[in-house]
Coordinates of C-alpha atoms and ligand atoms in Angstrom, one line a residue:
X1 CA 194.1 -22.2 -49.2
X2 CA 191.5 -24.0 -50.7
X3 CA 190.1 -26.9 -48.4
X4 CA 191.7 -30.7 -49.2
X5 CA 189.0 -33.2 -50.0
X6 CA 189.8 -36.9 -51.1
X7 CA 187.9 -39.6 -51.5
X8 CA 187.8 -43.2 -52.0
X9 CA 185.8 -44.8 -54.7
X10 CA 185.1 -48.4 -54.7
X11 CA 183.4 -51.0 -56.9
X12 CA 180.7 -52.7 -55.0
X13 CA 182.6 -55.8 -56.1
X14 CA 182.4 -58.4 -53.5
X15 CA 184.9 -57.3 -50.9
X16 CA 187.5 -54.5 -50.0
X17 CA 190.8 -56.3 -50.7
X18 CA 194.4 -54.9 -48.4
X19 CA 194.9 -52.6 -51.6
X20 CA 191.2 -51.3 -51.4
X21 CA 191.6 -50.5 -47.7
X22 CA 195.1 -48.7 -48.1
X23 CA 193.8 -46.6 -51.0
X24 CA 191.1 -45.2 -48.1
X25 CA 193.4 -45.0 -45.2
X26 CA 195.9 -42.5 -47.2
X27 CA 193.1 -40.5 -48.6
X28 CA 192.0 -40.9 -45.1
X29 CA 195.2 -39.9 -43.8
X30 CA 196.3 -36.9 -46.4
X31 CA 192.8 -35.4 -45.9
X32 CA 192.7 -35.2 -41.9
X33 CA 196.4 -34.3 -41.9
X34 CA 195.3 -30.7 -43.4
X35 CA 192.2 -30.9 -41.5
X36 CA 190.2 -31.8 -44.6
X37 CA 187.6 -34.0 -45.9
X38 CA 187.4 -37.3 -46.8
X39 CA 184.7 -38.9 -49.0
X40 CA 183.2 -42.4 -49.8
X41 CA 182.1 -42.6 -53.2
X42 CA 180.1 -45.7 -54.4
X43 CA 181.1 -46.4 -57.8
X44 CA 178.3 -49.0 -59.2
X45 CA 178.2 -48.6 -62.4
X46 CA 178.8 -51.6 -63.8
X47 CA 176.2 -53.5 -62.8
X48 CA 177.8 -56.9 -64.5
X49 CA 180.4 -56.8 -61.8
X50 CA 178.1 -56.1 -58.6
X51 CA 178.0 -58.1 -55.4
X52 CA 174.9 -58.1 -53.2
X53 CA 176.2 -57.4 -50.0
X54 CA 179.5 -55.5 -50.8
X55 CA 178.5 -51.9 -49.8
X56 CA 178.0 -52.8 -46.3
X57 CA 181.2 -54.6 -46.0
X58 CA 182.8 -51.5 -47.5
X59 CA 180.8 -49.8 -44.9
X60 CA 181.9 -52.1 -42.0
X61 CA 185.3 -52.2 -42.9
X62 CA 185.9 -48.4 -43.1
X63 CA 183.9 -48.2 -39.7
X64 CA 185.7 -50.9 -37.8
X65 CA 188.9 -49.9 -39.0
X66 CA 188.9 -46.2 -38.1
X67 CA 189.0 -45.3 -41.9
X68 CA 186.2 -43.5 -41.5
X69 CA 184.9 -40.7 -44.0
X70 CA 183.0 -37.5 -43.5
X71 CA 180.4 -37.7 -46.4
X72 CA 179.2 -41.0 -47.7
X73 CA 176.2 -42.8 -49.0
X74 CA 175.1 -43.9 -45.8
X75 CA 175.5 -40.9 -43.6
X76 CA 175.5 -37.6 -45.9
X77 CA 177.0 -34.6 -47.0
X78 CA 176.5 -31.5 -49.4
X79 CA 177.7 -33.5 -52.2
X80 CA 175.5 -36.6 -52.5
X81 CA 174.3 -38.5 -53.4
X82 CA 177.6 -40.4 -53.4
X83 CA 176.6 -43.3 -54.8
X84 CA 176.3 -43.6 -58.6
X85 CA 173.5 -45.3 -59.8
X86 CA 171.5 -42.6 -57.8
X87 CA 173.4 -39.8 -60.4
X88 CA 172.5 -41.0 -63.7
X89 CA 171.0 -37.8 -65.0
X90 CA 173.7 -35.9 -63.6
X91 CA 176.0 -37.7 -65.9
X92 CA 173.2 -37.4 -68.9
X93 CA 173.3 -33.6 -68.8
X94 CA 177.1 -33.6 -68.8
X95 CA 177.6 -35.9 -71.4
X96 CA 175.2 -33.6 -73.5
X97 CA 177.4 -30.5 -72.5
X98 CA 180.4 -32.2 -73.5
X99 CA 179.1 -32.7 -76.9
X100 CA 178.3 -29.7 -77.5
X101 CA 182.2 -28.5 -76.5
X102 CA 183.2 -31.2 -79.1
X103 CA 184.8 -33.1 -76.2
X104 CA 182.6 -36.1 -77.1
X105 CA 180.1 -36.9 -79.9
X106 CA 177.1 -39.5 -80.4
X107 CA 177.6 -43.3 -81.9
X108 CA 175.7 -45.3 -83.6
X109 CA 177.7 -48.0 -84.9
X110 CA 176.3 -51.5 -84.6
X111 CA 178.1 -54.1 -82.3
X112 CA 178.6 -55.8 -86.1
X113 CA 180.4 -52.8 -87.4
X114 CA 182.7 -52.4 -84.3
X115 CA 183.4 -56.1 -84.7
X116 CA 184.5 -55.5 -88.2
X117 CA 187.2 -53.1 -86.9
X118 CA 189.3 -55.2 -85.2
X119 CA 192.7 -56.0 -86.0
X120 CA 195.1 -58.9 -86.4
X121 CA 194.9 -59.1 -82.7
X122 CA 191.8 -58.5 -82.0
X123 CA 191.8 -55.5 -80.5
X124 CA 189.1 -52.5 -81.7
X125 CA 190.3 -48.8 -82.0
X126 CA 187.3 -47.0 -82.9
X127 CA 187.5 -45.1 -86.1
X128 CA 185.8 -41.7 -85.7
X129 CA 183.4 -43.2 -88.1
X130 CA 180.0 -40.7 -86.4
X131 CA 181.7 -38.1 -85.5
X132 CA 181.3 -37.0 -89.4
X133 CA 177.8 -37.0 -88.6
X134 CA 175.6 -33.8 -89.1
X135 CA 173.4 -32.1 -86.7
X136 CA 170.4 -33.6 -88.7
X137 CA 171.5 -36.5 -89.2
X138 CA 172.1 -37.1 -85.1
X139 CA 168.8 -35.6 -84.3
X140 CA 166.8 -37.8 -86.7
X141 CA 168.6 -40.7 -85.9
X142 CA 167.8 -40.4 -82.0
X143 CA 163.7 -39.6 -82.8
X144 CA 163.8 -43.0 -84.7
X145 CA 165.0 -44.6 -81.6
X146 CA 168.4 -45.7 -82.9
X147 CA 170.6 -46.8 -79.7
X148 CA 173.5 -44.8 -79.8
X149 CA 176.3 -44.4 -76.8
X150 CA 178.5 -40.8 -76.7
X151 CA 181.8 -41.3 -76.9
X152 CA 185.3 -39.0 -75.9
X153 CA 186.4 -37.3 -78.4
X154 CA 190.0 -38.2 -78.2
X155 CA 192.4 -35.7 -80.5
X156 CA 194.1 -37.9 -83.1
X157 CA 197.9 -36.2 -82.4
X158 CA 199.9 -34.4 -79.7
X159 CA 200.9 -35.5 -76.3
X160 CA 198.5 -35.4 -72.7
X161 CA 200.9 -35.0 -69.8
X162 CA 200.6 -34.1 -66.0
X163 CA 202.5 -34.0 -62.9
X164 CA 201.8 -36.9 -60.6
X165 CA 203.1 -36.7 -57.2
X166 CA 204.6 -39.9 -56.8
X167 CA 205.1 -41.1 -60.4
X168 CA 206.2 -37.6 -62.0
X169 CA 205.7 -36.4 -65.0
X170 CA 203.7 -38.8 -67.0
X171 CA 202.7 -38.4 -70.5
X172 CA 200.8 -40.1 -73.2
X173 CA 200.0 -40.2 -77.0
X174 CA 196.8 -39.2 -77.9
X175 CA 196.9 -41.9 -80.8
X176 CA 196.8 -44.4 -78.3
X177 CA 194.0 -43.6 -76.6
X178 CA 190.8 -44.9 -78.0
X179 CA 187.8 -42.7 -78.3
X180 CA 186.2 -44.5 -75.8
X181 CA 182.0 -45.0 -74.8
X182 CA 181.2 -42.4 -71.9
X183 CA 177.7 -43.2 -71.6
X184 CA 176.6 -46.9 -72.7
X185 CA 173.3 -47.5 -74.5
X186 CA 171.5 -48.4 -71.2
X187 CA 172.2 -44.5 -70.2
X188 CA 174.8 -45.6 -67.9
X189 CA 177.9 -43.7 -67.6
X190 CA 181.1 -45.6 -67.4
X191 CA 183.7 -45.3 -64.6
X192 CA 185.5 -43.4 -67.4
X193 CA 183.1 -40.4 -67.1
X194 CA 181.7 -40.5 -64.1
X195 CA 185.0 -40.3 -62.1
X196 CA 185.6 -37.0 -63.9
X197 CA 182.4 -35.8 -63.0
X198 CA 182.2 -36.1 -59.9
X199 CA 185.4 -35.6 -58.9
X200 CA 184.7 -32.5 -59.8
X201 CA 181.7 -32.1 -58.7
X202 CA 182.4 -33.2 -55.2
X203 CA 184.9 -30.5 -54.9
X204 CA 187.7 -33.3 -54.5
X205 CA 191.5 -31.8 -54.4
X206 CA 193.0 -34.5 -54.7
X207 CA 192.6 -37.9 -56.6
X208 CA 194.3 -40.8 -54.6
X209 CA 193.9 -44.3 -56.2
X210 CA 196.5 -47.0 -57.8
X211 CA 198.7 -47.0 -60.5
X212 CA 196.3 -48.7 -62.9
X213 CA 194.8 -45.7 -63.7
X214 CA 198.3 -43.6 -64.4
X215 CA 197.8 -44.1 -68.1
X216 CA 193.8 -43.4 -68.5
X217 CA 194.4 -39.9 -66.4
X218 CA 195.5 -37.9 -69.7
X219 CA 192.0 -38.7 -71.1
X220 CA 190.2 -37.6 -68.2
X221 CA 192.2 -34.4 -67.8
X222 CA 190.9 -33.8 -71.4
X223 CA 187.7 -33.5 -70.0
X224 CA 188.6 -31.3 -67.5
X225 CA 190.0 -28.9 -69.8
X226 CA 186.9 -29.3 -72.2
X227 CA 184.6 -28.2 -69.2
X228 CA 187.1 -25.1 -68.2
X229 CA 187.2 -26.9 -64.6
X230 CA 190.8 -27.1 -62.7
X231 CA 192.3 -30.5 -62.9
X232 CA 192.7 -32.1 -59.1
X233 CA 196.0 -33.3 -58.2
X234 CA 196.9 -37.1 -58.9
X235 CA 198.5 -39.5 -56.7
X236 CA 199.0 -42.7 -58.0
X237 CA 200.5 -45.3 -55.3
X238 CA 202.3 -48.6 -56.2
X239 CA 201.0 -51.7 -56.3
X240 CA 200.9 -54.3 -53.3
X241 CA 202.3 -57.6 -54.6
X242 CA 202.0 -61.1 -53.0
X243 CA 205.5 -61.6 -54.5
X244 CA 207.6 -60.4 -57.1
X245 CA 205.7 -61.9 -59.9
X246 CA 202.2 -61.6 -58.3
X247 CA 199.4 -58.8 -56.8
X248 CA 198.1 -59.0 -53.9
X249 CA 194.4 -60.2 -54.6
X250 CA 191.2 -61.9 -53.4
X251 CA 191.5 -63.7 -56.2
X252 CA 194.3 -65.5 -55.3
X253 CA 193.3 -66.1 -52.0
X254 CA 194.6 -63.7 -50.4
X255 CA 193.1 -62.0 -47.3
X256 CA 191.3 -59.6 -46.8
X257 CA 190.9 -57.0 -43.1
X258 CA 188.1 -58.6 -42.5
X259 CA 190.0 -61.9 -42.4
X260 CA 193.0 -61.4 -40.9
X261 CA 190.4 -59.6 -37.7
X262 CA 188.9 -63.3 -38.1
X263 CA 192.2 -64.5 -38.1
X264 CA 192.8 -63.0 -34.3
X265 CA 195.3 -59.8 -36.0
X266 CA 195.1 -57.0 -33.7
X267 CA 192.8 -54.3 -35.6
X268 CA 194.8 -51.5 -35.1
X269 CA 197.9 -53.1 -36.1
X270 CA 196.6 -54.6 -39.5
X271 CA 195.9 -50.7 -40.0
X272 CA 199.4 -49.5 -39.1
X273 CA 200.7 -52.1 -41.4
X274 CA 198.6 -51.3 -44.0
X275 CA 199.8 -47.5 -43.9
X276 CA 203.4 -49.0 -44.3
X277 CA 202.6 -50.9 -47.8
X278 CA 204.0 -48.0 -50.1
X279 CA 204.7 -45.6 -47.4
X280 CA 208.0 -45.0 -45.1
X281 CA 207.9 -42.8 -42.0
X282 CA 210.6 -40.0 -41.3
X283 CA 211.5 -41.8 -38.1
X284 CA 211.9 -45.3 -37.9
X285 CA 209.5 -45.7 -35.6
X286 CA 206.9 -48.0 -37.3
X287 CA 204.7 -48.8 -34.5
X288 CA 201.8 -45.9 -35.0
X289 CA 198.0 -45.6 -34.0
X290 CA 195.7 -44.1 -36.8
X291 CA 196.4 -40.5 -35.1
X292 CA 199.8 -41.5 -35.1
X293 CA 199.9 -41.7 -38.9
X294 CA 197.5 -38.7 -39.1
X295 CA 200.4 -36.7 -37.8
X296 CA 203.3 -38.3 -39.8
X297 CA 201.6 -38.9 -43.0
X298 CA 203.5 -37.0 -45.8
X299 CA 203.4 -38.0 -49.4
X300 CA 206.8 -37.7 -49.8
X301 CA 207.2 -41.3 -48.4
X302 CA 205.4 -42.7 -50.5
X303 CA 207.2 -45.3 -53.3
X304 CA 207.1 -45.6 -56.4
X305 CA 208.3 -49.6 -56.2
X306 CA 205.6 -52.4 -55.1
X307 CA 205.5 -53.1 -52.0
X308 CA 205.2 -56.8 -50.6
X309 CA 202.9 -57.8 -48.4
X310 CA 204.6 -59.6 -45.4
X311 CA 202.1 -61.2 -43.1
X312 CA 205.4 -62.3 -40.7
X313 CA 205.7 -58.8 -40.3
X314 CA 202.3 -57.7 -39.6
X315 CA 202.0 -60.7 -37.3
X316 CA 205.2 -59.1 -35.1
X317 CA 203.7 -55.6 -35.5
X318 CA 200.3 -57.6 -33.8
X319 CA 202.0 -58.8 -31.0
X320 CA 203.8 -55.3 -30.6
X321 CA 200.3 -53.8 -30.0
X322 CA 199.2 -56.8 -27.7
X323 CA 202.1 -56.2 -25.5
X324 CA 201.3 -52.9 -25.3
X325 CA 197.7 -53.6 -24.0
X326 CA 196.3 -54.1 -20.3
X327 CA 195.3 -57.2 -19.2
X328 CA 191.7 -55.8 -18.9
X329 CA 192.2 -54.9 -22.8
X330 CA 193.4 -57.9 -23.7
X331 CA 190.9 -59.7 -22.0
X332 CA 188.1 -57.6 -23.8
X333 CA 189.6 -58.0 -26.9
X334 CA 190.8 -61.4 -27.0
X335 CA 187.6 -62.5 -25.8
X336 CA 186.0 -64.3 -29.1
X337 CA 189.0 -66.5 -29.4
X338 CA 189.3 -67.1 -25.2
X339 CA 185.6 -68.5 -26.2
X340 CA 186.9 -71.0 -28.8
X341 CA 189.1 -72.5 -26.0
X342 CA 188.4 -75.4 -23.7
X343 CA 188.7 -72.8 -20.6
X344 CA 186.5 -69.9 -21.2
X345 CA 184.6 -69.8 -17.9
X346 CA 186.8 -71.6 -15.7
X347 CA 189.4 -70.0 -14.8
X348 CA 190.4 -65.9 -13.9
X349 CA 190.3 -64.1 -17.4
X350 CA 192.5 -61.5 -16.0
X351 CA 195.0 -64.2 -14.8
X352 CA 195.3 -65.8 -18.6
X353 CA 195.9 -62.5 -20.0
X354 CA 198.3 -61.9 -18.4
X355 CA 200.2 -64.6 -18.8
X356 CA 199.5 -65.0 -22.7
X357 CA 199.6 -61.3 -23.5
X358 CA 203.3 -61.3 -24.0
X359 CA 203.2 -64.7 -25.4
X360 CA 200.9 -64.2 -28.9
X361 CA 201.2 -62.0 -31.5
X362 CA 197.3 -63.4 -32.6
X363 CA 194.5 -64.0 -30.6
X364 CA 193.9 -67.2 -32.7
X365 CA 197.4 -68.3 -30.8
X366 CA 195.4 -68.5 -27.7
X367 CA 193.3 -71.6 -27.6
X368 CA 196.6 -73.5 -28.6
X369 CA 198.4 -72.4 -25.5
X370 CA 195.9 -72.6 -22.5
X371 CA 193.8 -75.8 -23.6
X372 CA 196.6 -77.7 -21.4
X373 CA 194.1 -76.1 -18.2
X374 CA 191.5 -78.5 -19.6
X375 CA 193.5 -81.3 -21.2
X376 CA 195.7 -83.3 -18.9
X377 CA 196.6 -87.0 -19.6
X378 CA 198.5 -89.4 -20.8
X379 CA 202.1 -87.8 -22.1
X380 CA 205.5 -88.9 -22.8
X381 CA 207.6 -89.1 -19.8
X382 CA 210.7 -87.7 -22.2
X383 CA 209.1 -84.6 -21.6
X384 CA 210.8 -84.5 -18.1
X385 CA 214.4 -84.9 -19.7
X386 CA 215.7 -81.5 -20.4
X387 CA 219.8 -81.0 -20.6
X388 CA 220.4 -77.4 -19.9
X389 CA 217.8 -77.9 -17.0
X390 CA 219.8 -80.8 -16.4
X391 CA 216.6 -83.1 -15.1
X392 CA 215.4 -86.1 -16.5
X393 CA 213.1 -89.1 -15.8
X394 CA 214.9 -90.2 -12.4
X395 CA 215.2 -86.9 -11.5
X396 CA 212.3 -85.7 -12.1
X397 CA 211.2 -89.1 -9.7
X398 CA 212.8 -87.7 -7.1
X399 CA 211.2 -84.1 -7.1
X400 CA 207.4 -84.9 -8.0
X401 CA 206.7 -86.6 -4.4
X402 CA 208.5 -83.9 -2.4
X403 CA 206.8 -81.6 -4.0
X404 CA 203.6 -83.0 -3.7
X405 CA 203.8 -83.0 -0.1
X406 CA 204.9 -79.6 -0.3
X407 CA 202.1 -78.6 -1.5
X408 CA 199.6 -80.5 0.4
X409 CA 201.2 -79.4 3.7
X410 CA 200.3 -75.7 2.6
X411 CA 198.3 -73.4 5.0
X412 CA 197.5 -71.2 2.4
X413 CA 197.9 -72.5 -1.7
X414 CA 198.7 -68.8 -3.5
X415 CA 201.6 -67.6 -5.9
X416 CA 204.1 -66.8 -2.6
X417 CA 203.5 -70.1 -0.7
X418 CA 203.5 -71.6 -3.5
X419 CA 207.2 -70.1 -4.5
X420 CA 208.5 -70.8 -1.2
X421 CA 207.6 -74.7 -1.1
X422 CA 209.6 -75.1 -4.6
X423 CA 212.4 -73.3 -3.0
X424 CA 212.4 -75.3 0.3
X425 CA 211.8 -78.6 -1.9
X426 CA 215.1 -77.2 -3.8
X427 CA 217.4 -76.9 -0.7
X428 CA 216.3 -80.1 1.3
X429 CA 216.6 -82.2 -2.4
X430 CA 220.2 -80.0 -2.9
X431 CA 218.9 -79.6 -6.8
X432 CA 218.9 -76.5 -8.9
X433 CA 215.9 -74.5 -8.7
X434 CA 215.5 -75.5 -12.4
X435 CA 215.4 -78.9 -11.9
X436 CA 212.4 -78.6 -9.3
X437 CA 210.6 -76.0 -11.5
X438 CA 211.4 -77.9 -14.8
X439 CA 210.0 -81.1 -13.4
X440 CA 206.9 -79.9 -11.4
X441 CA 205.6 -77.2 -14.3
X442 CA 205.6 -80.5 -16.9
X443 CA 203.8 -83.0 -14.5
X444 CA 200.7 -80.3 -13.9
X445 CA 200.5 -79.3 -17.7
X446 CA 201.8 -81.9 -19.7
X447 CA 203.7 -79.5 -21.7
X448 CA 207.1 -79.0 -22.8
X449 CA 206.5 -75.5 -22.9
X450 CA 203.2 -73.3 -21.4
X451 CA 202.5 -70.0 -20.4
X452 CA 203.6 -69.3 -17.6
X453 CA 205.7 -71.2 -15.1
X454 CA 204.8 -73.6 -11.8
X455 CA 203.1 -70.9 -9.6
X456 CA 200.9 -69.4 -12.3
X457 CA 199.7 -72.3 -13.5
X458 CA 199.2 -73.6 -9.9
X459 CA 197.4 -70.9 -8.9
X460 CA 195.4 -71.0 -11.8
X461 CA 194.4 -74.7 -11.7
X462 CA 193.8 -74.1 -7.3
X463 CA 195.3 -77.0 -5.0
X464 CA 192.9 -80.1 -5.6
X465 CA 193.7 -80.2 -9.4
X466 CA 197.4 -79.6 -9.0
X467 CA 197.8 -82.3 -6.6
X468 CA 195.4 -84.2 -8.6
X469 CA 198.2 -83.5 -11.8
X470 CA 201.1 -84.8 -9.2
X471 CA 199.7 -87.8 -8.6
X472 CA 198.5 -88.6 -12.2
X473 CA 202.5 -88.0 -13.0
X474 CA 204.1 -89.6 -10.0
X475 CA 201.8 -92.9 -11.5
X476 CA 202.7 -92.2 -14.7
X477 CA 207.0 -92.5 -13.7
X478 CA 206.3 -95.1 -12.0
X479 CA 204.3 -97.7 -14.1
Ligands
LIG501 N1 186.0 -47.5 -58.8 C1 187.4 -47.4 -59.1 C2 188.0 -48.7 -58.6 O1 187.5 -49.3 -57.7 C3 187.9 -46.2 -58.5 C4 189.2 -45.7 -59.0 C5 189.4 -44.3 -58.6 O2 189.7 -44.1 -57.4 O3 189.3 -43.3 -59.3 O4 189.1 -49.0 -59.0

């Protein structure tokens, strides 16, 4: 069998939006599923719409996600070069070939003549008007310098149909497809053309890319069959949508990988949930590292409905794969956001992660949670009432100076002794053990709630500060 290549083609347009990035991942993941190839394509053609800047993101992004290709602008392949501008004669000679198979044909109506075509509406279907023209008549025209563009030669009846693997059979009327410009007046090919071209000429098997383009593909399979090459396979996927009415888009604001990494998302997991925006595993397993989905990837689970983009459940899908990580991972990976804390440097980064690794879903979370370590002072004494625990102000008066001296009487100030002084605390005050651990865990953080319970934050802030904390609270009840 012939080997699978895909590709993903991108405009150079500013930034590669959730949609963008799941187009790649399942070319990505259909190709290395056969053990084939997957391509990155630059498509910068239309030079109105480029953003300075935009190829490396699309570079980054594809690298730092794991949606990595085999051949690409910036590291090679038998096929380049793969970025567009760099093919322009390519597309020159081919548009000249495809005029001589009367799949296309020169034009050299004026912008004032198209203009006069329009309609009530406003909209311009090109009338054929040079493809009457003779031989002669093209060749003198193009010595005198006229600008001309070649257009498709578009039949004027019968049907274009194809299979698409998601969508079906999909078929369209000839009559409403315009004869549209393949190569503009600057020599430029448009996206129309080129895709066609090299598509084919990058050997690619099989064309992935979104629904937009269901209804243009019977004009580019006309090219195929002008040219004798084999049409690829199509696979349209379903758009992502914010909500019902609206797409996902950086237009709107949405976000984009690169945010949501920003944002403190777990990399692999924004990837996973990517995968699932169109796409439903055999098993309902939905957690799934990018070899993972290289193994369960079928286009068979693929929808034909839009899918909506639900950050809630990305976020849980986040804190799945932060769960799942060491404490030496977390720590390594959690590390830019540690650093936008008040306690990056002062206390055991080992100890926080393992105390807030089952406790964020984001990294962003985890400023929020441990800035109590730096920031003690003034609080509400209603903290200390709490009715399941059953404690409350007076209560809470009673256990803060036992357990002060507790703690000050200790030979050794770790996790166990620690424990044991609560407990003893506990049976000489005849409380429940949640009234002493309620009670003591508020006066050292200030918190109603906190990673982690009375010895972990103990042992994190050491003896000095945690008596420091009692008294600061005993003062505070008693004023
Ligand atoms: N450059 C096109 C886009 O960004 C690619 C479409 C395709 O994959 O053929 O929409």
């Amino acid at each position: 069998m012939e080997k699978v290549r895909t590709r993903f083609a991108p405009s150079p347009t500013g930034y590669l939006h959730i949609g963008g990035l799941r187009t790649a991942l399942y070319g990505y993941l259909f190709a290395k599923k056969q053990g084939g190839d997957f391509v990155l394509r630059i498509e910068d053609t239309d030079t109105a719409r480029y953003v300075e800047g935009s190829v490396q993101i699309i570079y980054d992004t594809m690298r730092d996600s794991g949606v990595m290709y085999d051949e690409g602008p910036d590291v090679g392949g038998n096929f380049g070069p793969y970025v567009q501008s760099e093919r322009k004669d390519i597309y020159t000679e081919y548009a000249k070939k495809l005029v001589e198979l009367g799949g296309a044909y020169y034009c050299f109506c004026t912008p004032e003549r198209i203009a006069s075509l329009k309609d009530e509406e406003g909209n311009v279907k090109y009338d054929k008007h040079c493809l009457k023209l003779s031989k002669e008549e093209i060749e003198e025209k193009i010595k005198n310098g006229e600008p001309y563009v070649i257009r498709q030669n578009v039949p004027e009846s019968g049907t274009g149909s194809y299979h698409d693997l998601v969508y079906g059979h999909i078929s369209v009327d000839y009559k409403d497809i315009e004869d549209g410009i393949l190569i503009k007046s600057d020599g430029m090919p448009t996206y129309n053309f080129a895709n066609v071209i090299d598509d084919h000429l990058m050997g690619i098997t099989h064309v992935i890319r979104g629904t937009e383009y269901l209804s243009s593909t019977p004009k580019y399979n006309l090219m195929y069959d002008a040219f004798g090459w084999e049409r690829p396979v199509y696979i349209h996927l379903p758009p992502i949508m914010k909500d019902a009415q609206h797409k996902l888009s950086k237009r709107n604001g949405d976000a984009s990988y690169e945010d949501f990494v920003n944002k403190g998302y777990v990399k692999e997991a924004i990837v996973n949930y990517i995968a699932l925006l169109g796409w439903s595993p055999k098993s309902n397993v939905e957690k799934m590292s990018l070899s993972e989905l290289t193994e369960n990837f079928s286009l068979d689970g693929i929808s034909k409905s839009p899918s909506i983009f639900d950050e809630t459940k990305m976020k849980w899908l986040s804190g799945e794969y932060i769960k799942a990580m060491t404490d030496e991972e977390f720590a390594v990976k959690a590390e830019p956001f540690f650093k936008q804390s008040k306690v990056y440097g002062k206390y055991d980064l080992l100890k926080m992660a393992s105390l807030l690794k089952t406790r964020v879903e984001i990294f962003s979370e985890i400023p929020d949670k441990i800035n109590f370590l730096e920031e003690f002072g003034e609080y509400d004494s209603a903290l200390f009432f709490h009715k399941k625990m059953k404690t409350d102000v007076e209560i809470a008066k009673i256990v803060l100076p036992e357990a002060r001296k507790a703690i000050a009487e200790l030979k050794e100030f770790t996790f166990d002794s620690v424990h044991d002084a609560m407990m003893n605390v506990v049976s000489k005050l005849g409380m429940k053990n949640g009234q002493v651990f309620w009670c003591v865990r508020v006066a050292i953080s200030a918190k109603e709630s906190t990673p982690g319970g009375v010895m972990e934050i103990a042992e994190l802030l050491g003896r000095e500060e945690t008596l420091r904390r009692l008294d600061f609270s005993i003062d505070l009840l008693n004023k």
